Short mmCIF file of C-alpha atoms in Angstrom, two decimals:
data_model
loop_
_atom_site.label_atom_id
_atom_site.label_comp_id
_atom_site.label_asym_id
_atom_site.label_seq_id
_atom_site.Cartn_x
_atom_site.Cartn_y
_atom_site.Cartn_z
CA MET I 1 14.35 -5.34 1.29
CA GLU I 2 12.39 -7.62 0.77
CA ILE I 3 8.82 -7.78 2.28
CA GLU I 4 6.86 -11.03 2.37
CA LEU I 5 3.02 -11.06 2.36
CA ALA I 6 1.60 -14.44 3.71
CA GLY I 7 -1.68 -15.89 2.10
CA ALA I 8 -3.47 -13.91 4.32
CA GLU I 9 -2.46 -10.01 3.61
CA LEU I 10 -1.52 -11.40 0.56
CA LYS I 11 -4.99 -11.64 -1.22
CA SER I 12 -6.41 -8.79 1.26
CA VAL I 13 -3.91 -6.84 -0.66
CA LEU I 14 -4.99 -7.77 -3.85
CA ASN I 15 -9.17 -7.17 -3.63
CA ARG I 16 -7.67 -3.40 -2.46
CA LEU I 17 -5.71 -2.88 -5.46
CA ARG I 18 -8.54 -4.82 -8.08
CA ARG I 19 -10.85 -2.57 -6.92
CA ALA I 20 -8.39 0.56 -6.85
CA GLN I 21 -7.94 -0.48 -10.53
CA GLY I 22 -12.08 -1.15 -11.28
CA GLN I 23 -12.43 2.06 -10.33
CA ILE I 24 -10.08 3.76 -11.95
CA SER I 25 -11.84 2.02 -15.11
CA GLY I 26 -14.74 3.51 -13.90
CA VAL I 27 -13.11 6.75 -13.50
CA ILE I 28 -12.07 7.04 -16.90
CA ARG I 29 -15.61 5.19 -18.40
CA MET I 30 -17.50 8.20 -16.32
CA ILE I 31 -15.02 11.18 -17.79
CA GLU I 32 -15.27 9.85 -21.14
CA GLU I 33 -19.46 9.36 -21.01
CA GLY I 34 -19.33 13.54 -19.51
CA ARG I 35 -20.48 12.06 -16.40
CA ASP I 36 -20.74 14.84 -13.24
CA CYS I 37 -17.94 16.52 -12.58
CA GLU I 38 -18.63 15.07 -8.54
CA GLU I 39 -19.44 12.00 -9.11
CA VAL I 40 -15.57 11.44 -11.21
CA VAL I 41 -14.21 13.30 -8.05
CA THR I 42 -16.46 10.54 -5.49
CA GLN I 43 -15.47 7.40 -7.03
CA LEU I 44 -11.33 9.20 -7.68
CA ALA I 45 -11.27 9.26 -4.39
CA ALA I 46 -11.96 5.90 -3.85
CA ALA I 47 -9.37 4.61 -5.64
CA SER I 48 -6.86 6.17 -4.06
CA ARG I 49 -8.23 5.70 -0.50
CA ALA I 50 -8.05 2.43 -1.54
CA LEU I 51 -4.10 2.21 -3.10
CA ASP I 52 -3.22 3.80 0.22
CA ARG I 53 -4.69 1.50 2.37
CA ALA I 54 -2.63 -0.90 -0.32
CA GLY I 55 -0.25 0.59 1.05
CA PHE I 56 -0.08 0.78 4.33
CA ALA I 57 -0.81 -3.03 4.95
CA ILE I 58 2.39 -3.58 2.37
CA ILE I 59 4.18 -1.34 4.66
CA ALA I 60 2.20 -3.22 7.51
CA THR I 61 3.59 -5.98 7.20
CA GLY I 62 7.34 -4.23 6.34
CA LEU I 63 7.43 -3.15 9.64
CA GLN I 64 5.91 -6.65 11.56
CA GLN I 65 8.69 -8.31 9.54
CA CYS I 66 11.84 -6.18 10.34
CA MET I 67 10.21 -5.65 13.91
CA THR I 68 10.11 -9.86 13.87
CA GLU I 69 14.15 -9.38 12.43
CA MET I 70 15.17 -7.46 15.06
CA GLU I 71 14.15 -9.36 17.85
CA ASP I 72 15.17 -12.31 17.34
CA GLY I 73 18.51 -10.68 16.00
CA SER I 74 19.43 -12.18 12.81
CA ARG I 75 19.90 -8.31 11.53
CA THR I 76 22.60 -6.68 12.31
CA THR I 77 22.60 -2.55 14.23
CA GLU I 78 23.22 -0.80 10.75
CA ASP I 79 21.17 -3.67 8.35
CA ARG I 80 18.39 -2.19 11.14
CA ASP I 81 19.00 1.81 10.74
CA GLU I 82 18.92 0.65 7.48
CA THR I 83 15.48 -0.79 6.80
CA ARG I 84 14.70 2.13 9.53
CA GLY I 85 15.21 4.65 6.83
CA ARG I 86 13.93 2.99 3.43
CA LEU I 87 10.46 2.10 5.41
CA GLU I 88 10.13 5.22 6.57
CA LYS I 89 10.61 6.36 3.77
CA LEU I 90 7.73 4.59 1.89
CA PHE I 91 5.71 5.24 4.60
CA LEU I 92 6.08 9.55 3.91
CA SER I 93 5.62 8.86 0.56
CA LEU I 94 1.74 7.44 0.92
CA ALA I 95 1.54 10.16 3.66
#
């Protein structure tokens, strides 16, 4: 199963991932500097949310594409069942 992200979707996902990357770098720096535990955990939680949102956006795009393919009949029932199982597994991995 290959998910194709359109320009706006791709930009949104990449922005979320870059935000998470910056937050993780900040968490590392905060730990190295011996910053307050509450501040570190707050930044770590923000990074986690950014990663979750990026993952959910990717899965939502995949679901949308699969639904479109199912409606236009370009997938067999077997393909649909396999794709559904894979998407369900991906979704649960983020839950």
